[in-house]
Amino acid sequence: MGPPLATPFFLLILSICSSTFSYADLTTFVYKGCANQKFQDPSGISSQNLKSLYANLISQSSTTNFYNTTTGNDQLTTSITGLYQCRGDLSNSDCNTCVKKIPETIEKVCGGDTIAARVQLDGCYMRYEVVGFPPASATELLYKQCASNRASGSGFDDRLESALEQIEKGIGNGKGYYAAEYQSVSVLGQCEGDLGNADCVNCVKTAAENGKSACGSSLSGRIYLQQCYIGYTYYPNGVPGSGTGGGGGGGGIDTGVMETGGGGGRHNTQKLVAIVIGGLAGLFLGIAFLLVLKSAFKKKKDKYSHHHGGY
């Protein structure tokens, strides 16, 4: 009787662990960009070069969050240049998981023979083009996302302005990635890995200007340019888990900056989750143990009563 009673609790614990440790899906599709032209060489060299490019990029994604390379013999129309970039706080493992998803996504949304394509997932992006394809400006607007929910009350514009300025200041540290919480606004920005520091700052500044004009009073927004992107979310009651939020009527305003770049925020969350899971696991194991004891005691009692009932 013991094992059957305990099994459901172990299954429940495993279910809680697997569901709680999962975070936002890094491979969620965001947007695409597909050239109208197709490969022109009947020999199929371009297609083979594209497959080699994919394999190279996927392989590199397990060791670095940015990589740029060219496959082929530098001939126009057949050689292909491409790159990927993962979000700055991702581990190598998460980066690889994200990048591996993109080739099949490009196949679905653009086809397998377009001369240039770009796909952005939540945690990474990849782009490629045949050598000689006209390059886009670093600050060309590719895609924007603005939340339908709007901020109410005064002060939002000034708060957002200050938060976006923090991206411009923070990203200028030379790392090309910045994430922080400022006055109840969670912000992040990232530049393409080979973009120079001055160009990176200029790019995110342009993205911020696009965000303010395109999204207005939206509670959140994402702006993707050719070589950088920014994102922000305003939390009226304070950024969850930051320690600066509150249930008070002051809107959870934080007057300082708390940087969360490098994955520290997620690691702290996972640590807290691990503590909670440990407590829940102990609780369920204790309940399971007590039920096993109760069952064994009942079985013994029934046997004893049956034995004495014959007298």
Tab-separated table of C-alpha atoms in Angstrom, residues 12-279:
chain	number	residue	atom	x	y	z
A	12	LEU	CA	3.105	16.352	-8.181
A	13	ILE	CA	6.501	17.542	-6.942
A	14	LEU	CA	8.090	16.806	-10.316
A	15	SER	CA	5.267	18.673	-12.026
A	16	ILE	CA	5.772	21.709	-9.796
A	17	CYS	CA	9.531	21.701	-10.403
A	18	SER	CA	9.205	21.473	-14.170
A	19	SER	CA	6.565	24.172	-14.402
A	20	THR	CA	8.133	26.601	-11.937
A	21	PHE	CA	11.634	26.502	-13.357
A	22	SER	CA	10.429	27.212	-16.904
A	23	TYR	CA	10.768	30.895	-17.796
A	24	ALA	CA	9.628	32.926	-20.802
A	25	ASP	CA	10.174	30.926	-23.961
A	26	LEU	CA	13.333	32.211	-25.623
A	27	THR	CA	12.206	30.860	-28.986
A	28	THR	CA	8.942	32.812	-29.178
A	29	PHE	CA	8.666	34.352	-32.652
A	30	VAL	CA	8.791	38.165	-32.771
A	31	TYR	CA	9.188	39.247	-36.399
A	32	LYS	CA	10.653	38.353	-39.786
A	33	GLY	CA	12.258	40.081	-42.734
A	34	CYS	CA	12.418	38.218	-46.065
A	35	ALA	CA	13.846	39.345	-49.400
A	36	ASN	CA	11.620	38.829	-52.434
A	37	GLN	CA	14.454	37.532	-54.633
A	38	LYS	CA	15.436	33.872	-54.733
A	39	PHE	CA	18.777	32.167	-55.321
A	40	GLN	CA	19.604	32.281	-59.024
A	41	ASP	CA	22.313	29.634	-59.389
A	42	PRO	CA	20.948	26.343	-60.804
A	43	SER	CA	23.938	24.452	-59.400
A	44	GLY	CA	22.565	24.738	-55.860
A	45	ILE	CA	25.825	26.155	-54.475
A	46	SER	CA	24.008	28.976	-52.685
A	47	SER	CA	21.717	26.536	-50.896
A	48	GLN	CA	24.700	24.443	-49.819
A	49	ASN	CA	26.487	27.556	-48.578
A	50	LEU	CA	23.411	28.535	-46.587
A	51	LYS	CA	23.285	25.119	-44.931
A	52	SER	CA	26.986	25.414	-44.072
A	53	LEU	CA	26.377	28.883	-42.653
A	54	TYR	CA	23.572	27.614	-40.441
A	55	ALA	CA	25.712	24.754	-39.139
A	56	ASN	CA	28.595	27.105	-38.357
A	57	LEU	CA	26.407	29.633	-36.558
A	58	ILE	CA	24.645	26.972	-34.494
A	59	SER	CA	27.979	25.445	-33.511
A	60	GLN	CA	29.389	28.797	-32.394
A	61	SER	CA	26.276	29.651	-30.378
A	62	SER	CA	27.279	27.148	-27.705
A	63	THR	CA	30.378	29.217	-26.890
A	64	THR	CA	29.557	32.887	-27.586
A	65	ASN	CA	26.458	35.072	-27.843
A	66	PHE	CA	27.524	36.783	-31.090
A	67	TYR	CA	29.184	35.471	-34.230
A	68	ASN	CA	29.581	36.787	-37.776
A	69	THR	CA	30.957	34.768	-40.700
A	70	THR	CA	30.831	34.165	-44.456
A	71	THR	CA	30.589	30.874	-46.334
A	72	GLY	CA	31.570	30.345	-49.957
A	73	ASN	CA	34.454	31.604	-52.086
A	74	ASP	CA	33.457	35.298	-51.969
A	75	GLN	CA	31.723	35.112	-55.347
A	76	LEU	CA	28.699	37.332	-55.746
A	77	THR	CA	25.306	35.579	-55.759
A	78	THR	CA	26.636	32.346	-54.198
A	79	SER	CA	28.666	33.322	-51.085
A	80	ILE	CA	26.574	34.116	-48.040
A	81	THR	CA	27.389	36.234	-44.998
A	82	GLY	CA	25.427	35.914	-41.788
A	83	LEU	CA	25.383	36.355	-38.039
A	84	TYR	CA	23.420	35.654	-34.901
A	85	GLN	CA	23.118	37.534	-31.640
A	86	CYS	CA	21.725	36.290	-28.353
A	87	ARG	CA	20.386	38.491	-25.585
A	88	GLY	CA	23.211	39.592	-23.348
A	89	ASP	CA	22.018	37.805	-20.208
A	90	LEU	CA	21.655	34.343	-21.754
A	91	SER	CA	23.895	31.424	-20.885
A	92	ASN	CA	25.711	29.614	-23.699
A	93	SER	CA	23.252	26.748	-23.389
A	94	ASP	CA	20.215	29.015	-23.693
A	95	CYS	CA	21.833	30.865	-26.579
A	96	ASN	CA	22.395	27.602	-28.444
A	97	THR	CA	18.808	26.491	-27.792
A	98	CYS	CA	17.522	29.752	-29.221
A	99	VAL	CA	19.792	29.890	-32.273
A	100	LYS	CA	19.055	26.270	-33.247
A	101	LYS	CA	15.400	27.199	-33.668
A	102	ILE	CA	15.977	29.951	-36.233
A	103	PRO	CA	16.941	28.040	-39.432
A	104	GLU	CA	13.726	26.016	-39.365
A	105	THR	CA	11.781	29.195	-38.594
A	106	ILE	CA	13.314	30.964	-41.598
A	107	GLU	CA	12.389	27.949	-43.731
A	108	LYS	CA	8.759	28.282	-42.622
A	109	VAL	CA	8.305	32.050	-42.844
A	110	CYS	CA	10.660	32.976	-45.718
A	111	GLY	CA	11.336	29.767	-47.597
A	112	GLY	CA	14.669	28.039	-47.997
A	113	ASP	CA	15.917	29.867	-51.067
A	114	THR	CA	15.543	33.602	-50.404
A	115	ILE	CA	18.739	35.611	-50.897
A	116	ALA	CA	18.377	37.465	-47.583
A	117	ALA	CA	16.396	36.850	-44.417
A	118	ARG	CA	16.190	37.881	-40.791
A	119	VAL	CA	14.238	36.311	-37.939
A	120	GLN	CA	13.958	37.678	-34.413
A	121	LEU	CA	12.974	35.378	-31.571
A	122	ASP	CA	12.506	36.528	-27.998
A	123	GLY	CA	16.030	35.544	-26.974
A	124	CYS	CA	18.048	35.847	-30.182
A	125	TYR	CA	18.061	36.762	-33.841
A	126	MET	CA	19.822	35.655	-37.000
A	127	ARG	CA	20.238	37.326	-40.352
A	128	TYR	CA	21.993	36.436	-43.589
A	129	GLU	CA	22.331	37.780	-47.103
A	130	VAL	CA	24.230	36.915	-50.257
A	131	VAL	CA	27.494	38.826	-50.588
A	132	GLY	CA	26.788	42.094	-52.382
A	133	PHE	CA	23.235	42.456	-51.060
A	134	PRO	CA	22.554	46.190	-50.366
A	135	PRO	CA	23.202	46.796	-46.654
A	136	ALA	CA	20.680	48.569	-44.442
A	137	SER	CA	21.535	51.504	-42.210
A	138	ALA	CA	22.379	50.589	-38.613
A	139	THR	CA	19.486	52.738	-37.389
A	140	GLU	CA	16.847	51.634	-39.901
A	141	LEU	CA	13.584	50.811	-38.114
A	142	LEU	CA	12.654	47.164	-38.689
A	143	TYR	CA	9.867	46.462	-36.230
A	144	LYS	CA	8.051	47.958	-33.258
A	145	GLN	CA	5.769	46.547	-30.575
A	146	CYS	CA	3.637	48.835	-28.410
A	147	ALA	CA	1.351	47.616	-25.632
A	148	SER	CA	-2.342	48.441	-25.918
A	149	ASN	CA	-2.490	49.355	-22.215
A	150	ARG	CA	-1.819	53.021	-21.547
A	151	ALA	CA	-0.343	54.826	-18.564
A	152	SER	CA	-2.742	56.992	-16.599
A	153	GLY	CA	-1.958	60.024	-14.518
A	154	SER	CA	0.880	62.507	-14.790
A	155	GLY	CA	4.605	61.903	-14.676
A	156	PHE	CA	4.833	58.879	-16.971
A	157	ASP	CA	6.502	60.732	-19.857
A	158	ASP	CA	9.222	62.162	-17.633
A	159	ARG	CA	9.785	58.813	-15.939
A	160	LEU	CA	10.075	56.987	-19.261
A	161	GLU	CA	12.387	59.665	-20.634
A	162	SER	CA	14.723	59.263	-17.659
A	163	ALA	CA	14.618	55.453	-17.882
A	164	LEU	CA	15.474	55.444	-21.583
A	165	GLU	CA	18.361	57.821	-20.924
A	166	GLN	CA	19.740	55.197	-18.552
A	167	ILE	CA	20.037	52.793	-21.504
A	168	GLU	CA	22.079	55.330	-23.445
A	169	LYS	CA	24.361	55.891	-20.452
A	170	GLY	CA	24.634	52.237	-19.436
A	171	ILE	CA	25.206	50.768	-22.869
A	172	GLY	CA	28.141	53.127	-23.362
A	173	ASN	CA	30.238	50.985	-21.006
A	174	GLY	CA	31.541	49.064	-24.010
A	175	LYS	CA	29.673	45.800	-23.412
A	176	GLY	CA	26.855	46.529	-25.824
A	177	TYR	CA	24.144	45.252	-23.464
A	178	TYR	CA	22.351	46.956	-20.618
A	179	ALA	CA	19.374	46.096	-18.415
A	180	ALA	CA	18.164	48.025	-15.388
A	181	GLU	CA	15.187	49.158	-13.358
A	182	TYR	CA	14.632	52.878	-12.961
A	183	GLN	CA	11.655	54.611	-11.343
A	184	SER	CA	9.369	51.590	-11.794
A	185	VAL	CA	10.443	51.147	-15.429
A	186	SER	CA	12.322	47.999	-16.468
A	187	VAL	CA	14.550	48.761	-19.458
A	188	LEU	CA	17.029	46.930	-21.655
A	189	GLY	CA	19.060	47.641	-24.745
A	190	GLN	CA	21.511	45.745	-26.907
A	191	CYS	CA	23.676	46.471	-29.923
A	192	GLU	CA	24.989	44.089	-32.534
A	193	GLY	CA	28.267	42.584	-31.367
A	194	ASP	CA	30.566	44.273	-33.882
A	195	LEU	CA	29.031	47.738	-33.630
A	196	GLY	CA	31.453	50.363	-32.295
A	197	ASN	CA	30.768	52.010	-28.944
A	198	ALA	CA	29.855	55.447	-30.336
A	199	ASP	CA	27.665	53.922	-33.035
A	200	CYS	CA	26.014	51.706	-30.424
A	201	VAL	CA	25.092	54.689	-28.242
A	202	ASN	CA	23.760	56.531	-31.278
A	203	CYS	CA	21.739	53.497	-32.319
A	204	VAL	CA	19.966	53.025	-28.971
A	205	LYS	CA	19.375	56.773	-28.768
A	206	THR	CA	17.597	56.600	-32.131
A	207	ALA	CA	15.652	53.552	-30.949
A	208	ALA	CA	14.575	55.428	-27.808
A	209	GLU	CA	13.360	58.357	-29.880
A	210	ASN	CA	11.420	55.948	-32.083
A	211	GLY	CA	9.920	54.330	-29.004
A	212	LYS	CA	8.699	57.591	-27.504
A	213	SER	CA	7.126	58.741	-30.768
A	214	ALA	CA	5.700	55.376	-31.852
A	215	CYS	CA	4.445	54.002	-28.532
A	216	GLY	CA	3.496	57.193	-26.702
A	217	SER	CA	1.951	56.337	-23.330
A	218	SER	CA	1.991	52.550	-23.856
A	219	LEU	CA	3.013	50.704	-20.704
A	220	SER	CA	5.596	48.732	-22.669
A	221	GLY	CA	7.356	48.846	-25.988
A	222	ARG	CA	10.031	47.162	-28.082
A	223	ILE	CA	11.864	48.909	-30.884
A	224	TYR	CA	14.070	46.917	-33.260
A	225	LEU	CA	16.532	48.710	-35.525
A	226	GLN	CA	18.960	47.049	-37.926
A	227	GLN	CA	21.823	46.864	-35.420
A	228	CYS	CA	20.264	47.469	-32.009
A	229	TYR	CA	17.042	47.244	-30.072
A	230	ILE	CA	15.521	48.535	-26.857
A	231	GLY	CA	12.624	47.449	-24.693
A	232	TYR	CA	10.847	48.899	-21.698
A	233	THR	CA	7.967	48.035	-19.365
A	234	TYR	CA	6.401	50.378	-16.824
A	235	TYR	CA	5.049	48.858	-13.605
A	236	PRO	CA	2.777	51.334	-11.769
A	237	ASN	CA	3.178	49.411	-8.521
A	238	GLY	CA	6.918	48.812	-8.858
A	239	VAL	CA	8.964	46.288	-10.803
A	240	PRO	CA	8.037	42.779	-9.527
A	241	GLY	CA	10.767	41.139	-7.488
A	242	SER	CA	12.979	44.210	-7.469
A	243	GLY	CA	12.401	45.088	-3.852
A	244	THR	CA	11.420	48.588	-4.938
A	245	GLY	CA	7.808	47.886	-5.701
A	246	GLY	CA	5.102	48.218	-3.197
A	247	GLY	CA	1.455	47.945	-2.613
A	248	GLY	CA	1.358	51.543	-1.468
A	249	GLY	CA	-0.393	54.362	-3.190
A	250	GLY	CA	2.861	55.993	-4.266
A	251	GLY	CA	3.042	53.893	-7.422
A	252	GLY	CA	6.135	52.032	-6.276
A	253	ILE	CA	8.451	54.831	-7.381
A	254	ASP	CA	12.129	54.055	-7.092
A	255	THR	CA	14.483	56.987	-7.324
A	256	GLY	CA	17.572	54.947	-8.084
A	257	VAL	CA	18.864	52.510	-10.649
A	258	MET	CA	19.163	48.768	-10.060
A	259	GLU	CA	21.113	47.023	-12.806
A	260	THR	CA	20.072	43.524	-13.727
A	261	GLY	CA	22.368	42.816	-16.654
A	262	GLY	CA	24.264	39.554	-16.915
A	263	GLY	CA	21.380	37.368	-15.843
A	264	GLY	CA	21.641	38.243	-12.145
A	265	GLY	CA	17.947	38.954	-11.820
A	266	ARG	CA	16.996	35.571	-13.242
A	267	HIS	CA	19.544	33.772	-11.097
A	268	ASN	CA	18.169	35.419	-7.938
A	269	THR	CA	14.661	34.438	-8.976
A	270	GLN	CA	15.757	30.850	-9.556
A	271	LYS	CA	17.433	30.816	-6.140
A	272	LEU	CA	14.196	31.967	-4.514
A	273	VAL	CA	12.224	29.407	-6.498
A	274	ALA	CA	14.643	26.689	-5.419
A	275	ILE	CA	14.034	27.595	-1.760
A	276	VAL	CA	10.275	27.530	-2.276
A	277	ILE	CA	10.460	24.229	-4.152
A	278	GLY	CA	12.577	22.755	-1.382
A	279	GLY	CA	9.984	23.748	1.182
